[in-house]
mmCIF file of C-alpha atoms in Angstrom:
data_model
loop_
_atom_site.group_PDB
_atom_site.id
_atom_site.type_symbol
_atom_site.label_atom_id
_atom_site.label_comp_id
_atom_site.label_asym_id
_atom_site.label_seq_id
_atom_site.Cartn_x
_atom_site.Cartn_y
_atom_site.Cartn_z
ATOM 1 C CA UNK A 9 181.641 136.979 104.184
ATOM 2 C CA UNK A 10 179.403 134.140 102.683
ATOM 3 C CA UNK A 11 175.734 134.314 102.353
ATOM 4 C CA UNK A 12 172.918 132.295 100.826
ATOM 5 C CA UNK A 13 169.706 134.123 100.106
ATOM 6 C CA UNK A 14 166.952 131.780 99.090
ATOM 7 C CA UNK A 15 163.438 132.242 97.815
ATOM 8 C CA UNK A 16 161.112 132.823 100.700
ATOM 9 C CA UNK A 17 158.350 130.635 101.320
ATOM 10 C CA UNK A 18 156.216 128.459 102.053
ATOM 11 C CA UNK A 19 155.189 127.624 98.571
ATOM 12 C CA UNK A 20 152.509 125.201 97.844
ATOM 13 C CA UNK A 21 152.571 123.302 94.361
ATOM 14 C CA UNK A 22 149.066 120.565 92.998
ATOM 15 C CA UNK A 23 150.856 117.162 92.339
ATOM 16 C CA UNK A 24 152.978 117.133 88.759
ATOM 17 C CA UNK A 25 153.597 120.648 88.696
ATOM 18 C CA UNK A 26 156.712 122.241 87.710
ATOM 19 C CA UNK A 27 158.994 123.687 91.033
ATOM 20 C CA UNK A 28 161.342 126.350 90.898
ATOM 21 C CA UNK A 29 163.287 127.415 94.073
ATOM 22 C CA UNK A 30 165.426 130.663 93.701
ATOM 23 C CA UNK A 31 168.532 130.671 95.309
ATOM 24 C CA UNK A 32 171.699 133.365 95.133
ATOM 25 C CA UNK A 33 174.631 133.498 97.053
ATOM 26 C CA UNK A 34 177.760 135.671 98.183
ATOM 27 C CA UNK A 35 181.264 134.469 98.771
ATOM 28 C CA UNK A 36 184.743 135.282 98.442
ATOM 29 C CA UNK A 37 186.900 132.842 96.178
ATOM 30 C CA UNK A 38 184.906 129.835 94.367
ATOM 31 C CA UNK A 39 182.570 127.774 96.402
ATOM 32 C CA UNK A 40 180.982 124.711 96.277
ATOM 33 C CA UNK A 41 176.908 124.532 96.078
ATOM 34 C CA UNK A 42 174.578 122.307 97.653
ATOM 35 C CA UNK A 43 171.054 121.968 97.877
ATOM 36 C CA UNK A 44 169.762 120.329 101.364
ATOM 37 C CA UNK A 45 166.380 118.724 101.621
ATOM 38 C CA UNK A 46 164.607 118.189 105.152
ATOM 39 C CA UNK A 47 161.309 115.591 105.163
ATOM 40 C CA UNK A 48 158.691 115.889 108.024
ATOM 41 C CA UNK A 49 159.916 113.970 111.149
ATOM 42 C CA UNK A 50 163.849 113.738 109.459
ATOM 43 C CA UNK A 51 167.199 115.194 109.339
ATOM 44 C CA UNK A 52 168.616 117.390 107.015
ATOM 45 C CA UNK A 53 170.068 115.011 103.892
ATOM 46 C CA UNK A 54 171.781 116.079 101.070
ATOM 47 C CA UNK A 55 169.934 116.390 98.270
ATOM 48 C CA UNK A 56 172.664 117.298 95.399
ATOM 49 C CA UNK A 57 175.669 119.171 95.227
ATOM 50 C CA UNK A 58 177.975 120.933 92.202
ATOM 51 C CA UNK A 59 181.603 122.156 92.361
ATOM 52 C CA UNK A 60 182.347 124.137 89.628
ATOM 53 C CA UNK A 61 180.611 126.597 87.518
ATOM 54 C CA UNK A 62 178.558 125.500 85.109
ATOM 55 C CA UNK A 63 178.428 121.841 86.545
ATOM 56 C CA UNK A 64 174.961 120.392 87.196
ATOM 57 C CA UNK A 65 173.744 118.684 90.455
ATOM 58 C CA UNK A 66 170.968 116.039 90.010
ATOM 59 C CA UNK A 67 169.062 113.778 92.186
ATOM 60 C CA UNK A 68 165.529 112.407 92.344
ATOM 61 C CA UNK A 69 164.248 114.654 89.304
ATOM 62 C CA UNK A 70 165.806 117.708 90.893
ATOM 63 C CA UNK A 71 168.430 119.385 89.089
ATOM 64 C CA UNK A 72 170.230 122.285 89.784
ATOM 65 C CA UNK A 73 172.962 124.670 87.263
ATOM 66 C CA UNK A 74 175.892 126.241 89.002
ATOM 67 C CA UNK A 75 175.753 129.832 87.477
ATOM 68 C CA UNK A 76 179.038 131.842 88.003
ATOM 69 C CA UNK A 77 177.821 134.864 86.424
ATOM 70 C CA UNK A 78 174.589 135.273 88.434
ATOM 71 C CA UNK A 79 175.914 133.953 91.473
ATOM 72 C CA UNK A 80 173.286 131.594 91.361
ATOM 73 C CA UNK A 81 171.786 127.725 91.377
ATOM 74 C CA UNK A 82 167.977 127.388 91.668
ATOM 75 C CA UNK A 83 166.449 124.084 91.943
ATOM 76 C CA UNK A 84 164.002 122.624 89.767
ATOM 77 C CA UNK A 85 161.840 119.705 88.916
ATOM 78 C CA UNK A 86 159.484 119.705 86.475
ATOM 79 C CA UNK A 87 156.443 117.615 87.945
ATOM 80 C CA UNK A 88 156.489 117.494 91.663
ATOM 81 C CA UNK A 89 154.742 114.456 93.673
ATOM 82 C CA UNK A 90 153.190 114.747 97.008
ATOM 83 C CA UNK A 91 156.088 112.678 98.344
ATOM 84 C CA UNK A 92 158.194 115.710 97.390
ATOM 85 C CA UNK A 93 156.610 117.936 100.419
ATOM 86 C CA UNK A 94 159.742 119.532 102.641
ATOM 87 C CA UNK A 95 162.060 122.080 103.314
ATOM 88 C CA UNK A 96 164.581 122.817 101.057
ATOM 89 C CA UNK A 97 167.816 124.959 101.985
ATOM 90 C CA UNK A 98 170.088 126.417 99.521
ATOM 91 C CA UNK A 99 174.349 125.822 101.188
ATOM 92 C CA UNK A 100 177.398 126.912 100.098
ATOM 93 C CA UNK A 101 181.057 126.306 101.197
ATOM 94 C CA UNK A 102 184.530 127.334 100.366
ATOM 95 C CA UNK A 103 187.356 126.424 102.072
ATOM 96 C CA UNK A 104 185.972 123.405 103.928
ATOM 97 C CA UNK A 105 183.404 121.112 103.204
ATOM 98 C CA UNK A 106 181.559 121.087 106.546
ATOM 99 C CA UNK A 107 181.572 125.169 107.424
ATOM 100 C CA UNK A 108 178.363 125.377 105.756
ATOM 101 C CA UNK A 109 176.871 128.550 105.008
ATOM 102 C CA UNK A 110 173.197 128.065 104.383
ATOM 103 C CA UNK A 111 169.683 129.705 103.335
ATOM 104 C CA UNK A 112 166.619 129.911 105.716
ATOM 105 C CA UNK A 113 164.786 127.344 104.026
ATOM 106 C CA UNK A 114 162.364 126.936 101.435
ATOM 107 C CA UNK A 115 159.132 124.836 102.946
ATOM 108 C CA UNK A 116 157.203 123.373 100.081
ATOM 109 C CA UNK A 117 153.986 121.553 100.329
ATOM 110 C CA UNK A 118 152.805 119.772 97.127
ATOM 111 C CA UNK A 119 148.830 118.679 96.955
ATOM 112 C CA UNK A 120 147.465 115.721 95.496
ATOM 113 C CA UNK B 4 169.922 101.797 110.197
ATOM 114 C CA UNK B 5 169.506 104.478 112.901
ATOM 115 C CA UNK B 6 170.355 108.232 111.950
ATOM 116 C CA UNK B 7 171.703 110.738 113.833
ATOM 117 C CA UNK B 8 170.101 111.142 116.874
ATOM 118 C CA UNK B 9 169.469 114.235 118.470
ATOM 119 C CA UNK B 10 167.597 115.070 122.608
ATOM 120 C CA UNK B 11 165.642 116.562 123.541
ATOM 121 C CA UNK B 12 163.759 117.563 120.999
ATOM 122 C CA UNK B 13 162.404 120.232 122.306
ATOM 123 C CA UNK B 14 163.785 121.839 125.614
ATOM 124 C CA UNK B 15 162.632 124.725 127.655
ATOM 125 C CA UNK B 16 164.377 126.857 129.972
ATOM 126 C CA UNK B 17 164.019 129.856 132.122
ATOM 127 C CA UNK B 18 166.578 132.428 131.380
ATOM 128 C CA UNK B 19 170.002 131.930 133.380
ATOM 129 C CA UNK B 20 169.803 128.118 133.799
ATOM 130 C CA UNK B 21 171.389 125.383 131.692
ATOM 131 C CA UNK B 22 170.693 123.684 128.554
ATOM 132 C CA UNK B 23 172.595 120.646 127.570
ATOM 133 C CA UNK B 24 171.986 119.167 123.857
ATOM 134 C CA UNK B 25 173.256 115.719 123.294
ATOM 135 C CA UNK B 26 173.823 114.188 120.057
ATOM 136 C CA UNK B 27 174.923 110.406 119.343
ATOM 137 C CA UNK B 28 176.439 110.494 115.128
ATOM 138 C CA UNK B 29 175.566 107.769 112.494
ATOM 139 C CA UNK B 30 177.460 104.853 113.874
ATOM 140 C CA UNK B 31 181.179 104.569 112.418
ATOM 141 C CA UNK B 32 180.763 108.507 112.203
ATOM 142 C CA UNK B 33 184.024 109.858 114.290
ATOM 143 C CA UNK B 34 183.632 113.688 112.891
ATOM 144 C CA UNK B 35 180.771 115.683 114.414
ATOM 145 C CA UNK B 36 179.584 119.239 113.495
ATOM 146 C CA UNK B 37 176.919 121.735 115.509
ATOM 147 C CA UNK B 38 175.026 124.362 113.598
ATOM 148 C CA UNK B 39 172.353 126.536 115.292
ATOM 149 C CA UNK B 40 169.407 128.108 113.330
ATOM 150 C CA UNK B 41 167.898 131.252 114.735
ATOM 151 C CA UNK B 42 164.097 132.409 113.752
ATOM 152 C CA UNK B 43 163.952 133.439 110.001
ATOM 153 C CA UNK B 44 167.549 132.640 109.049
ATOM 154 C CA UNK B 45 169.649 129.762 107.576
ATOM 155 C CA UNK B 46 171.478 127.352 109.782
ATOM 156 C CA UNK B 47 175.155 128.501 111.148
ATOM 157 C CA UNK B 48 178.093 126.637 111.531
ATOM 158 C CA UNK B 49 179.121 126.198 115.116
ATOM 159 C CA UNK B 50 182.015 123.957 115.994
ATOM 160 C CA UNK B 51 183.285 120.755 115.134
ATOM 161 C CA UNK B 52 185.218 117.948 116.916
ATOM 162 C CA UNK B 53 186.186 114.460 116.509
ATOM 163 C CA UNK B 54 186.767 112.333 119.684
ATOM 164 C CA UNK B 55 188.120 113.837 122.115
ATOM 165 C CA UNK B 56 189.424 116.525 120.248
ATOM 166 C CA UNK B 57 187.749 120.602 119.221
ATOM 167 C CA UNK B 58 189.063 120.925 115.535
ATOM 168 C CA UNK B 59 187.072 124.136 114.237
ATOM 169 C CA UNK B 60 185.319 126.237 116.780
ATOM 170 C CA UNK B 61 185.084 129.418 114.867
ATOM 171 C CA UNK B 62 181.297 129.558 114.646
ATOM 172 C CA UNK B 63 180.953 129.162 118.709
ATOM 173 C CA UNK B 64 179.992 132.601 120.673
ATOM 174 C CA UNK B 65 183.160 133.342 123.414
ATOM 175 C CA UNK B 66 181.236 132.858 126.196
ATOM 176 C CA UNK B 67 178.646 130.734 127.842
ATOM 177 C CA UNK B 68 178.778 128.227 125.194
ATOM 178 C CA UNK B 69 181.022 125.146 125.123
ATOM 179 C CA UNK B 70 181.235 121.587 123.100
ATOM 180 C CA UNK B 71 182.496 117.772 123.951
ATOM 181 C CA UNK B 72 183.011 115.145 122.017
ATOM 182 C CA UNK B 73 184.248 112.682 124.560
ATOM 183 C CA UNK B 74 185.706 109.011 124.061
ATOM 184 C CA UNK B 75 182.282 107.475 124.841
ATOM 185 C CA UNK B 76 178.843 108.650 124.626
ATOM 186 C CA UNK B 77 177.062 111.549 122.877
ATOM 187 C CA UNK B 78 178.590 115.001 121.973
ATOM 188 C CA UNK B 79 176.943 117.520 124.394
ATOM 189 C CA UNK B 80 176.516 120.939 123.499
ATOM 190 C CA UNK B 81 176.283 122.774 126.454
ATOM 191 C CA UNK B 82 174.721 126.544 127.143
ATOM 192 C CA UNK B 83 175.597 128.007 130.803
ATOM 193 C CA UNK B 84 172.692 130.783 131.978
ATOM 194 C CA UNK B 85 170.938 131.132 128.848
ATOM 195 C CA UNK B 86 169.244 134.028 127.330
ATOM 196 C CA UNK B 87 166.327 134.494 125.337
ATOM 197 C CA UNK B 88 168.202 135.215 122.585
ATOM 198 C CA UNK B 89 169.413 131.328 122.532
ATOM 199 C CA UNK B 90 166.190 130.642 121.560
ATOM 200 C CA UNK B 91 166.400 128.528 118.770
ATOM 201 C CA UNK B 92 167.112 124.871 116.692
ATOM 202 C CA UNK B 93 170.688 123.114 117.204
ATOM 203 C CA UNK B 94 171.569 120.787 114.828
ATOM 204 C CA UNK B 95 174.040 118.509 114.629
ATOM 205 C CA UNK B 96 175.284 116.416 112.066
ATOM 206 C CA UNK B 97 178.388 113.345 111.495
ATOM 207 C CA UNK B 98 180.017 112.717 108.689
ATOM 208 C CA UNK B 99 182.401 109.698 108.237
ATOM 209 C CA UNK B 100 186.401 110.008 107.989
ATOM 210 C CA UNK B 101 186.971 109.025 104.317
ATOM 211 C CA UNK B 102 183.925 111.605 103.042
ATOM 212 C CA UNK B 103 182.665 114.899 103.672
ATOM 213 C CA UNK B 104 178.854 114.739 103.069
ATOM 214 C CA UNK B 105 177.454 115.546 106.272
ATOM 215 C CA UNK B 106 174.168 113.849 107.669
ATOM 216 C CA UNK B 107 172.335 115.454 109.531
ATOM 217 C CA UNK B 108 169.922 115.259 112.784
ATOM 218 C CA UNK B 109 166.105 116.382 113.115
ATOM 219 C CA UNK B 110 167.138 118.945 115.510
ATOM 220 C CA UNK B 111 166.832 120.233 119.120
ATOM 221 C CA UNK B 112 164.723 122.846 119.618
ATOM 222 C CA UNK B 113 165.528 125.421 122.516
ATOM 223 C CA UNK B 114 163.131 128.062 124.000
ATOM 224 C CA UNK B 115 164.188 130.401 126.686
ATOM 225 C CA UNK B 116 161.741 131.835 128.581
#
């Protein structure tokens, strides 16, 4: 079946530092990617997505590389803010969009 | 611009009573989707319905555990004499017809005691 293993946390970063957040997965077939941020006090919102292998999700100074041959697609951003302070969770999907297999979070805290 | 909204928040129960989890989607949001997140692991696809209707309820455990989406009002995700091993956050999240990016609620929280 589909997994999602994602760098264990809670990581804590000084403001303008560079983030890395690991994330692997399993699945059968070729999946779509997403990354999934969660702010204090909000929802889950998507945070950016990739289809295809090699294709690169970016949002908000976050990018992440959709790696076929390490079944993988970390996030990064190379100088944090404090603003940037959540939980990130690592999805997948295959067949359908919405049966999202995801991660157990990432909670990162960045410090002024 | 409101969200979607998800009560309680937090709800506790004794085990073998009720819990019903109500969630109201982004307005203009007809699809609606339940994952539940259990200590230390990812979030897990539940079910997911559009009005009136169950389309996917692959994710949702045979028994004591059932969904509604009705006409009017909030989808309620209802758990019939709960254990303590329902312990844990139920999300739910809309999405609108013509897309699929979900959005997604804060979260109830469930604690069986």
């Amino acid at each position: 079946g589909n997994s999602v293993t994602q760098m264990e946390g809670p990581v804590t970063l000084s403001e303008e530092a560079f983030l890395t957040i690991n994330c692997t997965y399993t699945a059968t077939g070729y999946p779509s990617l997403f990354w999934y941020v969660q702010y204090p006090g909000e929802g889950l919102q998507l945070l950016l997505k990739a289809t295809k292998a090699d294709d690169k999700g970016s949002n908000k100074g976050f990018e992440a590389t959709y790696r076929k041959e390490t079944t993988s697609f970390h996030l990064e951003k190379g100088s944090v803010q404090v603003s940037d302070s959540a939980v990130y969770f690592c999805a997948l999907s295959d067949v359908n969009d919405y049966k999202l297999s995801f991660g157990a979070g990432t909670t990162v805290t960045v410090r002024a | 611009n409101a969200g979607v909204m998800q009560n309680p928040r937090h709800l506790v129960r004794r085990r073998g009573q009720e819990a019903r989890l109500r969630c109201s989607p982004v307005k203009g949001h007809s699809h609606v989707y339940w994952y539940r997140q259990l200590p230390e692991e990812g979030l897990k696809f539940m079910v997911y319905l559009q009005k009136e209707n169950i389309i996917d309820e692959s994710g949702m455990p045979k028994e004591r555990f059932s969904a509604e989406f009705p006409k009017e009002g909030p989808s309620i995700l209802r758990i019939q004499q709960v254990v303590r091993g329902d312990s844990a956050a139920y999300f739910c999240a809309s999405s609108p017809p013509s897309t699929g990016e979900l959005f997604f609620g804060e979260g109830s929280r469930l604690t069986v005691l």
